[in-house]
JSON list of C-alpha atoms in Angstrom, two decimals:
[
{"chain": "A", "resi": 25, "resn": "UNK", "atom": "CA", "xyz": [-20.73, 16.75, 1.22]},
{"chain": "A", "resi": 26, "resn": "UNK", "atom": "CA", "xyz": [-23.63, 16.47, -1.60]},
{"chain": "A", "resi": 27, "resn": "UNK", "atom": "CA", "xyz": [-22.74, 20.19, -2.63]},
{"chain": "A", "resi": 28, "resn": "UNK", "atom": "CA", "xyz": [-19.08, 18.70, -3.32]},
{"chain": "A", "resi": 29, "resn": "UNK", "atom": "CA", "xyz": [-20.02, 15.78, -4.33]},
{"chain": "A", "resi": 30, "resn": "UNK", "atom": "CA", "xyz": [-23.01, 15.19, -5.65]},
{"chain": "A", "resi": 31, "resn": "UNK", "atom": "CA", "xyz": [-22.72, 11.87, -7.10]},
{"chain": "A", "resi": 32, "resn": "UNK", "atom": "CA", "xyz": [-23.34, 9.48, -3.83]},
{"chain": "A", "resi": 33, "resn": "UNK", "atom": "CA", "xyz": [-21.46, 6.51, -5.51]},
{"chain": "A", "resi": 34, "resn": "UNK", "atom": "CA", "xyz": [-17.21, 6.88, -5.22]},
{"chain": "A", "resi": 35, "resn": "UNK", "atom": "CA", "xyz": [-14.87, 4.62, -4.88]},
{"chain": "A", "resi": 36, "resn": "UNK", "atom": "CA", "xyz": [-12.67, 7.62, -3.49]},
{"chain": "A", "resi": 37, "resn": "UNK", "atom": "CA", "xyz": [-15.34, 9.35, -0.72]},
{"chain": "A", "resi": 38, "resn": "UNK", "atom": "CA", "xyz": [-14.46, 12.85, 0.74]},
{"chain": "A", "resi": 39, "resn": "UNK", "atom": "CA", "xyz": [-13.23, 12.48, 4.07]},
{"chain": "A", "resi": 40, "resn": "UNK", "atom": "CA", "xyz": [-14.51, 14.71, 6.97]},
{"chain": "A", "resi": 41, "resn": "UNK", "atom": "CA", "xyz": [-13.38, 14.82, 10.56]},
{"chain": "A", "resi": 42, "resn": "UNK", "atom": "CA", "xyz": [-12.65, 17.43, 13.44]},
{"chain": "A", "resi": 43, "resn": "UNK", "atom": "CA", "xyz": [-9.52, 15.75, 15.43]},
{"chain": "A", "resi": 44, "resn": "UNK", "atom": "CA", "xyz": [-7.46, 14.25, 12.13]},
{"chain": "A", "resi": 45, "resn": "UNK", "atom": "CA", "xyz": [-7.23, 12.87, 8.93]},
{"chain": "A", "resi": 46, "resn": "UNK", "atom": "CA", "xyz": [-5.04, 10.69, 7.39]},
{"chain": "A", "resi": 47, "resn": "UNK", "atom": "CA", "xyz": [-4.91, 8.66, 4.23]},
{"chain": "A", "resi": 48, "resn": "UNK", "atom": "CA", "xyz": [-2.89, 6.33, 2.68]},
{"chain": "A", "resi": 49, "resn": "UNK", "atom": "CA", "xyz": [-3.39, 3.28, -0.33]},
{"chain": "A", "resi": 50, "resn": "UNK", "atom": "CA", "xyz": [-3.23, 0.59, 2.72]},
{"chain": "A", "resi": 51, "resn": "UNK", "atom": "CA", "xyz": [-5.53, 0.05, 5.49]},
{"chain": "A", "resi": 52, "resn": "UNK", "atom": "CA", "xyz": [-3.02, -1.14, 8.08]},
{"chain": "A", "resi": 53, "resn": "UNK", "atom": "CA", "xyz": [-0.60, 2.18, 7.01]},
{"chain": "A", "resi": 54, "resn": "UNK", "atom": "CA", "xyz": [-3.58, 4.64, 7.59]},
{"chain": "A", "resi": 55, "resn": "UNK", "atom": "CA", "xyz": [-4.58, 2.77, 10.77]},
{"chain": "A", "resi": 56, "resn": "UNK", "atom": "CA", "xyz": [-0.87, 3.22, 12.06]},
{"chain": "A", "resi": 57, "resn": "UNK", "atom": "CA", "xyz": [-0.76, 7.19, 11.18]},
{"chain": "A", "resi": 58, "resn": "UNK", "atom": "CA", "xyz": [-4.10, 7.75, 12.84]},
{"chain": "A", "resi": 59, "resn": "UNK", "atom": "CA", "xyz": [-2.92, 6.26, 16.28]},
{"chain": "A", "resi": 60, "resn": "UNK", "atom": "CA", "xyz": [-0.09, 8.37, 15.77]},
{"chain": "A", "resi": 61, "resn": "UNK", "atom": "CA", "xyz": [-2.53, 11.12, 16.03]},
{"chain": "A", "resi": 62, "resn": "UNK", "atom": "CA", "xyz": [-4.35, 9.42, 19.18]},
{"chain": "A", "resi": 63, "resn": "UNK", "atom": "CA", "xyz": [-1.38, 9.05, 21.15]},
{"chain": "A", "resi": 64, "resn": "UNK", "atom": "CA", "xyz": [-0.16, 12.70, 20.79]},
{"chain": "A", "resi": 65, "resn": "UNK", "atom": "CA", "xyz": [2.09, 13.09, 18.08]},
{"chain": "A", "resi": 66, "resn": "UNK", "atom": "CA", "xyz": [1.52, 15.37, 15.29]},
{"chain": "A", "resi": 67, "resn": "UNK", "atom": "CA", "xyz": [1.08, 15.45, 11.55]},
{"chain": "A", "resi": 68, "resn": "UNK", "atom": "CA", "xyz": [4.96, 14.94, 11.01]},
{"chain": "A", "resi": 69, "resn": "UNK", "atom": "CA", "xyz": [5.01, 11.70, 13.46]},
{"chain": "A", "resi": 70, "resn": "UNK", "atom": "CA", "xyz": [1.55, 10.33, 11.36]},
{"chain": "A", "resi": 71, "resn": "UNK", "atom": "CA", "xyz": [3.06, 10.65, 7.97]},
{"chain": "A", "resi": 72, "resn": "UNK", "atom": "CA", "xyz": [6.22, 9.21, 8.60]},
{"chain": "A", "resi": 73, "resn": "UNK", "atom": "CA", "xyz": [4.62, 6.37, 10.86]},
{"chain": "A", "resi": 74, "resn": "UNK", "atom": "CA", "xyz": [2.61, 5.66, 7.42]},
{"chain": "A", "resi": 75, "resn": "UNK", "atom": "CA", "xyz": [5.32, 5.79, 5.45]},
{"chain": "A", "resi": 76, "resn": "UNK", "atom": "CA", "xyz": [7.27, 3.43, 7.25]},
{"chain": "A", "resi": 77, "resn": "UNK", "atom": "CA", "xyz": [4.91, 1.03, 7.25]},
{"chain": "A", "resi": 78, "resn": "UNK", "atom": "CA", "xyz": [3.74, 0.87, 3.65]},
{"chain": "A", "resi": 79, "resn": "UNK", "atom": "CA", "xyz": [6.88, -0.06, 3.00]},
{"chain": "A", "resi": 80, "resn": "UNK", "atom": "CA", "xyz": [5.71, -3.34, 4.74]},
{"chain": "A", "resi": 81, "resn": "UNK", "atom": "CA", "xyz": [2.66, -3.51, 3.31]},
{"chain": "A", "resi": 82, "resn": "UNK", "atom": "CA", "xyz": [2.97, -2.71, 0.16]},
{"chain": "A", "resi": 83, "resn": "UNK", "atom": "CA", "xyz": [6.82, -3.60, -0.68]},
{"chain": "A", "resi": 84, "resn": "UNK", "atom": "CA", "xyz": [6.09, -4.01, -4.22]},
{"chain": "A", "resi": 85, "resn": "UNK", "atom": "CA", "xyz": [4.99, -0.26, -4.08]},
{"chain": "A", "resi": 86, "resn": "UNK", "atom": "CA", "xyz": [7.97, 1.60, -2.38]},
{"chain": "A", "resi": 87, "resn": "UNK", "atom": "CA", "xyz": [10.92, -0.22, 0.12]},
{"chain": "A", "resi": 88, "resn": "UNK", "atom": "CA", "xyz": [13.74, 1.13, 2.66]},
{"chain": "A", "resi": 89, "resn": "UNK", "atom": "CA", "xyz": [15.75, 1.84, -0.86]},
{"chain": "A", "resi": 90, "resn": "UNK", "atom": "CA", "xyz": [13.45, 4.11, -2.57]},
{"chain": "A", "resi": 91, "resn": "UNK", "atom": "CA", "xyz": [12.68, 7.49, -3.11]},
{"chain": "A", "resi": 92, "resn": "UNK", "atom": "CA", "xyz": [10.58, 9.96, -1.60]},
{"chain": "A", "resi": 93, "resn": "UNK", "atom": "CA", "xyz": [9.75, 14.19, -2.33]},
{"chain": "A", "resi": 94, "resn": "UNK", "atom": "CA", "xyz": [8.02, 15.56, 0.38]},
{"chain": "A", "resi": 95, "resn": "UNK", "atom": "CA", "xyz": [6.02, 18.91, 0.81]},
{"chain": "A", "resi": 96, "resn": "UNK", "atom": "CA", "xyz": [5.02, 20.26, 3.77]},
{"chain": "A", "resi": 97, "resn": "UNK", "atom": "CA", "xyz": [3.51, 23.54, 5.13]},
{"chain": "A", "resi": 98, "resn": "UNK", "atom": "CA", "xyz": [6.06, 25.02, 7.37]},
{"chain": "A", "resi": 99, "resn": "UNK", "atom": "CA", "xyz": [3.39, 26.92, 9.75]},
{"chain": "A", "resi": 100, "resn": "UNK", "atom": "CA", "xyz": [6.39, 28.96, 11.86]},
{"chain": "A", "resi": 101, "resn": "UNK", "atom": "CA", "xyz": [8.05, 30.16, 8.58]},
{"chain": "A", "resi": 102, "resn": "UNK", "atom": "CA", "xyz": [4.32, 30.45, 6.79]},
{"chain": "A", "resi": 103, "resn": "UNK", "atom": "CA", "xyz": [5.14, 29.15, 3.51]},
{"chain": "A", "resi": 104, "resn": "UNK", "atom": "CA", "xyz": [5.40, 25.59, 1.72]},
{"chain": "A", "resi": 105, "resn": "UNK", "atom": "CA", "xyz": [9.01, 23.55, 2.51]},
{"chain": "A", "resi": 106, "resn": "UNK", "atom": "CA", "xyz": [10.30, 20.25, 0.31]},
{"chain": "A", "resi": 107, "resn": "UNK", "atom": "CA", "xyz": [12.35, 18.06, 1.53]},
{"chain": "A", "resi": 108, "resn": "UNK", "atom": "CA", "xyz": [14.37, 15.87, -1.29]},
{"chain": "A", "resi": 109, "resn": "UNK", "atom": "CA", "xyz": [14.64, 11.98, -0.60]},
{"chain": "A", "resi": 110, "resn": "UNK", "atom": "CA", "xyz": [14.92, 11.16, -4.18]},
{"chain": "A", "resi": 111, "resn": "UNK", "atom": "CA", "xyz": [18.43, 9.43, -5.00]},
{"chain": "A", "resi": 112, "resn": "UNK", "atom": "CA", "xyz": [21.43, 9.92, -6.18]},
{"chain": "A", "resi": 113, "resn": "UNK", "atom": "CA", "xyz": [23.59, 8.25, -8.41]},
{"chain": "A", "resi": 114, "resn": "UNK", "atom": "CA", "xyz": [27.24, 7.04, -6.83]},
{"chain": "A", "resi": 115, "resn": "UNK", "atom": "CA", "xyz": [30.15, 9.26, -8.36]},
{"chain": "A", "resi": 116, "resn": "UNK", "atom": "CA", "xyz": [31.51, 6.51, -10.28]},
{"chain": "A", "resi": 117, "resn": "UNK", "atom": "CA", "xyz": [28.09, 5.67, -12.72]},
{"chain": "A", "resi": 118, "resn": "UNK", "atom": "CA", "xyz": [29.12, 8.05, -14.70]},
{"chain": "A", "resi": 119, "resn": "UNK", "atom": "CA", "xyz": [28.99, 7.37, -19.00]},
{"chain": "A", "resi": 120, "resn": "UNK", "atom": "CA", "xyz": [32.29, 5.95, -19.48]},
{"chain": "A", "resi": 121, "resn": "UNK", "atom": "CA", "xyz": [31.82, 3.37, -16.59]},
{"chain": "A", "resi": 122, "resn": "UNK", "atom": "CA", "xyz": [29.10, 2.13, -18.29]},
{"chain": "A", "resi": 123, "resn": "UNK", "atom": "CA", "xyz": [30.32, 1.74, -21.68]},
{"chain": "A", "resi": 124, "resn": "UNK", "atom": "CA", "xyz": [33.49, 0.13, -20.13]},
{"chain": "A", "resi": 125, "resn": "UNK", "atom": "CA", "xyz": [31.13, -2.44, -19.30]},
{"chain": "A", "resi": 126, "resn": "UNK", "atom": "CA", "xyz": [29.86, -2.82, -22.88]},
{"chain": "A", "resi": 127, "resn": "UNK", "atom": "CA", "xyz": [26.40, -0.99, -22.12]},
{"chain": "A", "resi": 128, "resn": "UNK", "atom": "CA", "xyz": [24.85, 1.80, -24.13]},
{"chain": "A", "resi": 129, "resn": "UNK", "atom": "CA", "xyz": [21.57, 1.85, -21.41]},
{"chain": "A", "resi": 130, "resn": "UNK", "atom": "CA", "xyz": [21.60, 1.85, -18.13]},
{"chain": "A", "resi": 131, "resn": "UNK", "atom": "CA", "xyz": [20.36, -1.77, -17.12]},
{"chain": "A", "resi": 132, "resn": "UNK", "atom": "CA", "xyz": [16.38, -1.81, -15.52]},
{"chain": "A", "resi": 133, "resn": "UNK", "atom": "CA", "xyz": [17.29, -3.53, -12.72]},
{"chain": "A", "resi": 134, "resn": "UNK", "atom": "CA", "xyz": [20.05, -5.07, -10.74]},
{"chain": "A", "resi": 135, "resn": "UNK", "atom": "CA", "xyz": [23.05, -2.96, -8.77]},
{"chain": "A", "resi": 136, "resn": "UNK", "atom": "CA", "xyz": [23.96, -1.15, -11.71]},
{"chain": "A", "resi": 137, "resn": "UNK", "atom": "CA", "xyz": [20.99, 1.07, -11.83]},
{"chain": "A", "resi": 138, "resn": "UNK", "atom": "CA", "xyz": [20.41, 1.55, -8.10]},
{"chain": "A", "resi": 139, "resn": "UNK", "atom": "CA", "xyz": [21.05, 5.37, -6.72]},
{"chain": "A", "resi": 140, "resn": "UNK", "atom": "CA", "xyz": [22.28, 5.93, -2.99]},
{"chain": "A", "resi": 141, "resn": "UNK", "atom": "CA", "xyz": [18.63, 5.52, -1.42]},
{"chain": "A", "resi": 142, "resn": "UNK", "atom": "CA", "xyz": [17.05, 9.22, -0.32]},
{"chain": "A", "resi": 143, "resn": "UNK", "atom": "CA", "xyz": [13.92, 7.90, 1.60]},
{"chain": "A", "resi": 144, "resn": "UNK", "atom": "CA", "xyz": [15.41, 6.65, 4.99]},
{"chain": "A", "resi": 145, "resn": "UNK", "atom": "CA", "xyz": [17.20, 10.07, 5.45]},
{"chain": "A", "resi": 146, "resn": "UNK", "atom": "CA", "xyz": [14.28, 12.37, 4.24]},
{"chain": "A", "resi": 147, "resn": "UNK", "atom": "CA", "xyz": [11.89, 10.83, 6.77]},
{"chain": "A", "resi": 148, "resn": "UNK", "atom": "CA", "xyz": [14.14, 10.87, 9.43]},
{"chain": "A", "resi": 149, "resn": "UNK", "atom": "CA", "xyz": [15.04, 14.58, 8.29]},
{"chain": "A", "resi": 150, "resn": "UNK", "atom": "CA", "xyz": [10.79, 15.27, 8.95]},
{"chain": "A", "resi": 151, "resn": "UNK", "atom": "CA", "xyz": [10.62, 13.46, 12.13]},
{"chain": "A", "resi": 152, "resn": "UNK", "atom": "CA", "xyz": [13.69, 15.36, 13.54]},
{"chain": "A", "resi": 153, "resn": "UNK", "atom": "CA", "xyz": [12.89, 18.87, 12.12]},
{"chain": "A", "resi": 154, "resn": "UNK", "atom": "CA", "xyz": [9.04, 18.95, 12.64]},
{"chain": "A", "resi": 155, "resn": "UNK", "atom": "CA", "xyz": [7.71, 15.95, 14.58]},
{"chain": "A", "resi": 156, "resn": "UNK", "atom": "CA", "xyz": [7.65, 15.30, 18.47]},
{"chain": "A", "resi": 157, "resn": "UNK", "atom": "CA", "xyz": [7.96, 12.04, 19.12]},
{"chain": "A", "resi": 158, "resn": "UNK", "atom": "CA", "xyz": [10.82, 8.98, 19.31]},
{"chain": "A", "resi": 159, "resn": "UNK", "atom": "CA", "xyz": [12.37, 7.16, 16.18]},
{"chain": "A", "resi": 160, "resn": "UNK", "atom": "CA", "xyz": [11.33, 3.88, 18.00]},
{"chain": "A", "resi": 161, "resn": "UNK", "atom": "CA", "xyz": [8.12, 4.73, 18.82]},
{"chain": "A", "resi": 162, "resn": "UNK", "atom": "CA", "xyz": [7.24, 5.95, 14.96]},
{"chain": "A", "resi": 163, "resn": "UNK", "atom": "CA", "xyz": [9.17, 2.87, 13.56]},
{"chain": "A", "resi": 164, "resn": "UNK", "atom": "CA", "xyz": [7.63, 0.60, 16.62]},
{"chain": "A", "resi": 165, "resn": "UNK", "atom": "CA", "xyz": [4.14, -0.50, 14.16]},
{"chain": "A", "resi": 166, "resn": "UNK", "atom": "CA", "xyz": [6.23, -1.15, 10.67]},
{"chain": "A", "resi": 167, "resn": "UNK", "atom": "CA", "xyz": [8.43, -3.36, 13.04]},
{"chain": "A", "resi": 168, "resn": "UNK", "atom": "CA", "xyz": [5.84, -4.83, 14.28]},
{"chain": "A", "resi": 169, "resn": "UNK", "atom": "CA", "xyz": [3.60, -6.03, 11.37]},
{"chain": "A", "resi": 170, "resn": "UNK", "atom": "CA", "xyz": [7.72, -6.62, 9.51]},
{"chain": "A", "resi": 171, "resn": "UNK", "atom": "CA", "xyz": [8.07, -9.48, 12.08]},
{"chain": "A", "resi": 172, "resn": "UNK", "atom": "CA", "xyz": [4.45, -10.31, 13.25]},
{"chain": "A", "resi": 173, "resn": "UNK", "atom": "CA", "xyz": [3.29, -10.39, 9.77]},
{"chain": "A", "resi": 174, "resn": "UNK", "atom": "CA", "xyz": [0.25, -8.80, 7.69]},
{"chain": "A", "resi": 175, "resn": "UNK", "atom": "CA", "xyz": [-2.21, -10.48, 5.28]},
{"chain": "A", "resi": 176, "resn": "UNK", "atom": "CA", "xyz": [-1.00, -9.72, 1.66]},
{"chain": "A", "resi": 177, "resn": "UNK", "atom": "CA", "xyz": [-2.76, -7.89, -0.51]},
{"chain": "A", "resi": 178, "resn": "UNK", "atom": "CA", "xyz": [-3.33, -10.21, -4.31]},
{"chain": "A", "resi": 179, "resn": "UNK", "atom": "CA", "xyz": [-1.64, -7.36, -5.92]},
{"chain": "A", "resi": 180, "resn": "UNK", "atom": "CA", "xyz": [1.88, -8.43, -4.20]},
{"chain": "A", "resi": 181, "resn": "UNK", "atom": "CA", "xyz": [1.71, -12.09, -4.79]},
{"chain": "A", "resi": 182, "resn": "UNK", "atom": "CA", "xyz": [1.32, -11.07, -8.65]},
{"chain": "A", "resi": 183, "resn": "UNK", "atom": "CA", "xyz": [4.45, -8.77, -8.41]},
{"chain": "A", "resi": 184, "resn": "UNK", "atom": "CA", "xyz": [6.37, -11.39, -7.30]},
{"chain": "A", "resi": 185, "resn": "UNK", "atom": "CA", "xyz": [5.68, -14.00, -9.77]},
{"chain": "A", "resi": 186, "resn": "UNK", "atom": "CA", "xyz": [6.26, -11.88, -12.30]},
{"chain": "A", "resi": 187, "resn": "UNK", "atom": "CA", "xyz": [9.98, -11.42, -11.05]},
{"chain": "A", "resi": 188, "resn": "UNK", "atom": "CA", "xyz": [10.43, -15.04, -9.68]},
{"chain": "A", "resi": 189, "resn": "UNK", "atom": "CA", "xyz": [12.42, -16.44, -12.17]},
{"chain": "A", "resi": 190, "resn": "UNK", "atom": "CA", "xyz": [15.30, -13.50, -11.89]},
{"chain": "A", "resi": 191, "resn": "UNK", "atom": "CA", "xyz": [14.88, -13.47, -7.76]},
{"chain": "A", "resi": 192, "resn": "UNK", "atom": "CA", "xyz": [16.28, -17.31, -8.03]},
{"chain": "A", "resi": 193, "resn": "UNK", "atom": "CA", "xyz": [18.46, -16.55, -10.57]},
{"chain": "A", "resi": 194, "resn": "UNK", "atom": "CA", "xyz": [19.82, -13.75, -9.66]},
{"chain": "A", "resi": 195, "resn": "UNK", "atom": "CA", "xyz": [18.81, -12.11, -6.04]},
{"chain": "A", "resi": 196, "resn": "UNK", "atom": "CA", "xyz": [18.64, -15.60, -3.75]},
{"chain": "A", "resi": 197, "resn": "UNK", "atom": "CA", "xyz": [18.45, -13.55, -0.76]},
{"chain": "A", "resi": 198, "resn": "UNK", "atom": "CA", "xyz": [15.19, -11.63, -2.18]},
{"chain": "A", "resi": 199, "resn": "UNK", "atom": "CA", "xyz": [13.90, -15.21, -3.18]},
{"chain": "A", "resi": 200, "resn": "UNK", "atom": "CA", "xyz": [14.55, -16.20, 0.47]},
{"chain": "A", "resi": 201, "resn": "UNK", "atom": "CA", "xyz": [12.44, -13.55, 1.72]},
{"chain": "A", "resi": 202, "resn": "UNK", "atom": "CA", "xyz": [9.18, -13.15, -1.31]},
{"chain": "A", "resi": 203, "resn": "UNK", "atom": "CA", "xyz": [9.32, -16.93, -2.00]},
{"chain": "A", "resi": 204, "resn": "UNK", "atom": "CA", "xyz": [9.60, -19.16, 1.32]},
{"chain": "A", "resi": 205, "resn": "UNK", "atom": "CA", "xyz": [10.17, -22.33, 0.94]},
{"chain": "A", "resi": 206, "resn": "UNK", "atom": "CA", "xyz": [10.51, -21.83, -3.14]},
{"chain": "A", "resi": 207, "resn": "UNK", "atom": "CA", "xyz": [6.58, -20.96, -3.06]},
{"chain": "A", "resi": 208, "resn": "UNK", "atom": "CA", "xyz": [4.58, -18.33, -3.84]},
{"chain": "A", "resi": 209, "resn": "UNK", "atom": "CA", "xyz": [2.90, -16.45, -0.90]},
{"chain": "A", "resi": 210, "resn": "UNK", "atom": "CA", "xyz": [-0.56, -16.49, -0.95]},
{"chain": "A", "resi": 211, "resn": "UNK", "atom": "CA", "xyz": [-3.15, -13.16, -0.94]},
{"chain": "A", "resi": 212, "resn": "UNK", "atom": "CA", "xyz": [-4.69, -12.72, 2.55]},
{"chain": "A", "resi": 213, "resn": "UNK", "atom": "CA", "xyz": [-2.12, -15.16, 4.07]},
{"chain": "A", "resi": 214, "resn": "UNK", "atom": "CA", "xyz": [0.20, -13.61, 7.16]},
{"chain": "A", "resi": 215, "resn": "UNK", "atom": "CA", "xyz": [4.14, -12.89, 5.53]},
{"chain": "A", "resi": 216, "resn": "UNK", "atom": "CA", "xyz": [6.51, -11.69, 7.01]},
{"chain": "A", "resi": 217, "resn": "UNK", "atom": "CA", "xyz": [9.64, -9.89, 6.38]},
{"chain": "A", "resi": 218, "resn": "UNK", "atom": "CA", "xyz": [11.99, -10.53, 9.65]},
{"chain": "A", "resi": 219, "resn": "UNK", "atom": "CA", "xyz": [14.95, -8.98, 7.60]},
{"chain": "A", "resi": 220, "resn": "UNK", "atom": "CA", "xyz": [13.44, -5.49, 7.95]},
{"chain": "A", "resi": 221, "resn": "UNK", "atom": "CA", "xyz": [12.40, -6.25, 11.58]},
{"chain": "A", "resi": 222, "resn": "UNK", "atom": "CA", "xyz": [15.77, -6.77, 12.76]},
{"chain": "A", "resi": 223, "resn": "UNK", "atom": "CA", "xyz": [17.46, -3.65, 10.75]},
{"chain": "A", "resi": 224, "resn": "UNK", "atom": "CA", "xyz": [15.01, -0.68, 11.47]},
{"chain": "A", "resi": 225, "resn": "UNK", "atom": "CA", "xyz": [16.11, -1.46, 15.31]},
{"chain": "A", "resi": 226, "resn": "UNK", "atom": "CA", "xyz": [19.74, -0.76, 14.92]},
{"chain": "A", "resi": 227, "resn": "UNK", "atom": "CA", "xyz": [19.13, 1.93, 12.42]},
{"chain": "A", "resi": 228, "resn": "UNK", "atom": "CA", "xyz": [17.66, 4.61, 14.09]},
{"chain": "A", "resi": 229, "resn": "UNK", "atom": "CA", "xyz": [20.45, 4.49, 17.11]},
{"chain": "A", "resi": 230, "resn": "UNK", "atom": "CA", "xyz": [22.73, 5.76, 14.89]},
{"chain": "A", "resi": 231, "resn": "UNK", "atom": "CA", "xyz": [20.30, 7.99, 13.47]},
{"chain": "A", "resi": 232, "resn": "UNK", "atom": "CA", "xyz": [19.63, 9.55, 16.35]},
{"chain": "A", "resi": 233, "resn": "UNK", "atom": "CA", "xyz": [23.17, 9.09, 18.26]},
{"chain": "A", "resi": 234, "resn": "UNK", "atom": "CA", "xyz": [24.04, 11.71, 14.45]},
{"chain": "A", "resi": 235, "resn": "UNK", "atom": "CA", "xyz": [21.63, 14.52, 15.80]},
{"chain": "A", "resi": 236, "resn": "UNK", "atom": "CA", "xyz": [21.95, 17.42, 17.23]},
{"chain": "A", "resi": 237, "resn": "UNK", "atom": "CA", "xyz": [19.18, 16.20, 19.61]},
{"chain": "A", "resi": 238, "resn": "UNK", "atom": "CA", "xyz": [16.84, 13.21, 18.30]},
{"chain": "A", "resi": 239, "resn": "UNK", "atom": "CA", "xyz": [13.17, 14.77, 19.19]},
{"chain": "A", "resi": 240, "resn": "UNK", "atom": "CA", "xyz": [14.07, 18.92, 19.14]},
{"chain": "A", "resi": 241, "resn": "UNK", "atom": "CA", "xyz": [11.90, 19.76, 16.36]},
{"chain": "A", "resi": 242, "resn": "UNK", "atom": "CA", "xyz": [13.16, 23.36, 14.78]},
{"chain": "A", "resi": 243, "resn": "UNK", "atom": "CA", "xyz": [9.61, 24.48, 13.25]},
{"chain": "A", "resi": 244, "resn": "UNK", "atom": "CA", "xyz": [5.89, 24.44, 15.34]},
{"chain": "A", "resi": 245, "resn": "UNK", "atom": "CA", "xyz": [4.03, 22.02, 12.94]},
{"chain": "A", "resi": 246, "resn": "UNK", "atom": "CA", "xyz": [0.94, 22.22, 12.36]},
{"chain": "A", "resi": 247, "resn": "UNK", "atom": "CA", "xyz": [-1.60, 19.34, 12.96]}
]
């Protein structure tokens, strides 16, 4: 590692391993994708394990409603595949809906700028096409650390304050959630987030009931 390397101070060291790697900007996510690994499943299953559960950890990141582009190396077909998760906007946001409205910008935030949400579907589009394993088992540790709670990073309590006054103002049932109690969460302190915990259960049912079969992956992937 010196010849890559040769500095021995990083906050960013290489990482070297002979049964799997996997990386993430949360050590609960990373944690989550490497058991993935342990138990069986493959590089598919590990990602979108990760995935799913930074959106717990670090909701002021990425969430259910974002977007996601993902690459992957298709080993059957040889070559590099994307999939797209990033959204869409609905048919009707189109120019003259907005001016009807009085606005020559599309508003920052609120329901008027949100696109039809492409993550959901692109990571269950990877775990169908390329990974092994169950929905509920890859969705089983963001469900569990959604309900059981996590210790917040001090970036998150930060995030929220910074939106606080249009969460009561405007999104109560975000304020319900980020702001318990009318208080800000505290870094290092356990939150939860039971509204996630109880819809990634009844999501994947349908998810699954929609495929042609919910684990027959159509590519070999490739740890």
């Amino acid at each position: 590692m010196s010849k890559i390397n040769p500095d021995p101070f990083t906050t960013r060291p290489e990482i070297e391993g002979t049964f799997g790697v996997v990386t993430s900007t949360h050590w609960i996510a990373t944690a989550v994708g490497m058991a993935v690994l342990e138990k069986g499943g493959n590089a598919f299953d590990a990602g979108v394990a990760t995935a799913f559960t930074l959106q717990v950890v670090e909701p002021h990141l990425n969430g259910p409603g974002g977007d996601v582009p993902i690459l992957l190396w298709n080993r059957r077909a040889g070559r590099v595949e994307a999939i797209c998760g990033q959204g869409v906007a609905p048919a009707g946001a189109d120019i003259g809906a907005f001016r009807k409205l009085g606005l020559d910008l599309v508003p920052g935030t609120g329901l008027l700028p949100a696109v039809v949400p492409g993550s959901f579907g692109a990571w269950m589009k990877l775990l169908l096409d390329y990974g092994t394993m169950r929905i509920e088992d890859v969705l089983k540790p963001a469900i569990h650390y959604a309900g059981g709670g996590h210790p917040l990073v001090p970036r998150i309590p930060a995030a929220i304050e910074s939106v606080r006054e249009l969460f009561e103002k405007e999104w109560p049932t975000s304020a319900a959630i980020y702001l318990p109690g009318g208080k800000l969460p505290q870094a290092g302190r356990l939150f939860r987030n039971p509204a996630i915990a109880q819809t990634w259960p009844a999501r994947p049912v349908s998810a699954s009931s929609a495929s042609r079969a919910p684990n027959a992956p159509s590519a070999t992937p490739d740890r």
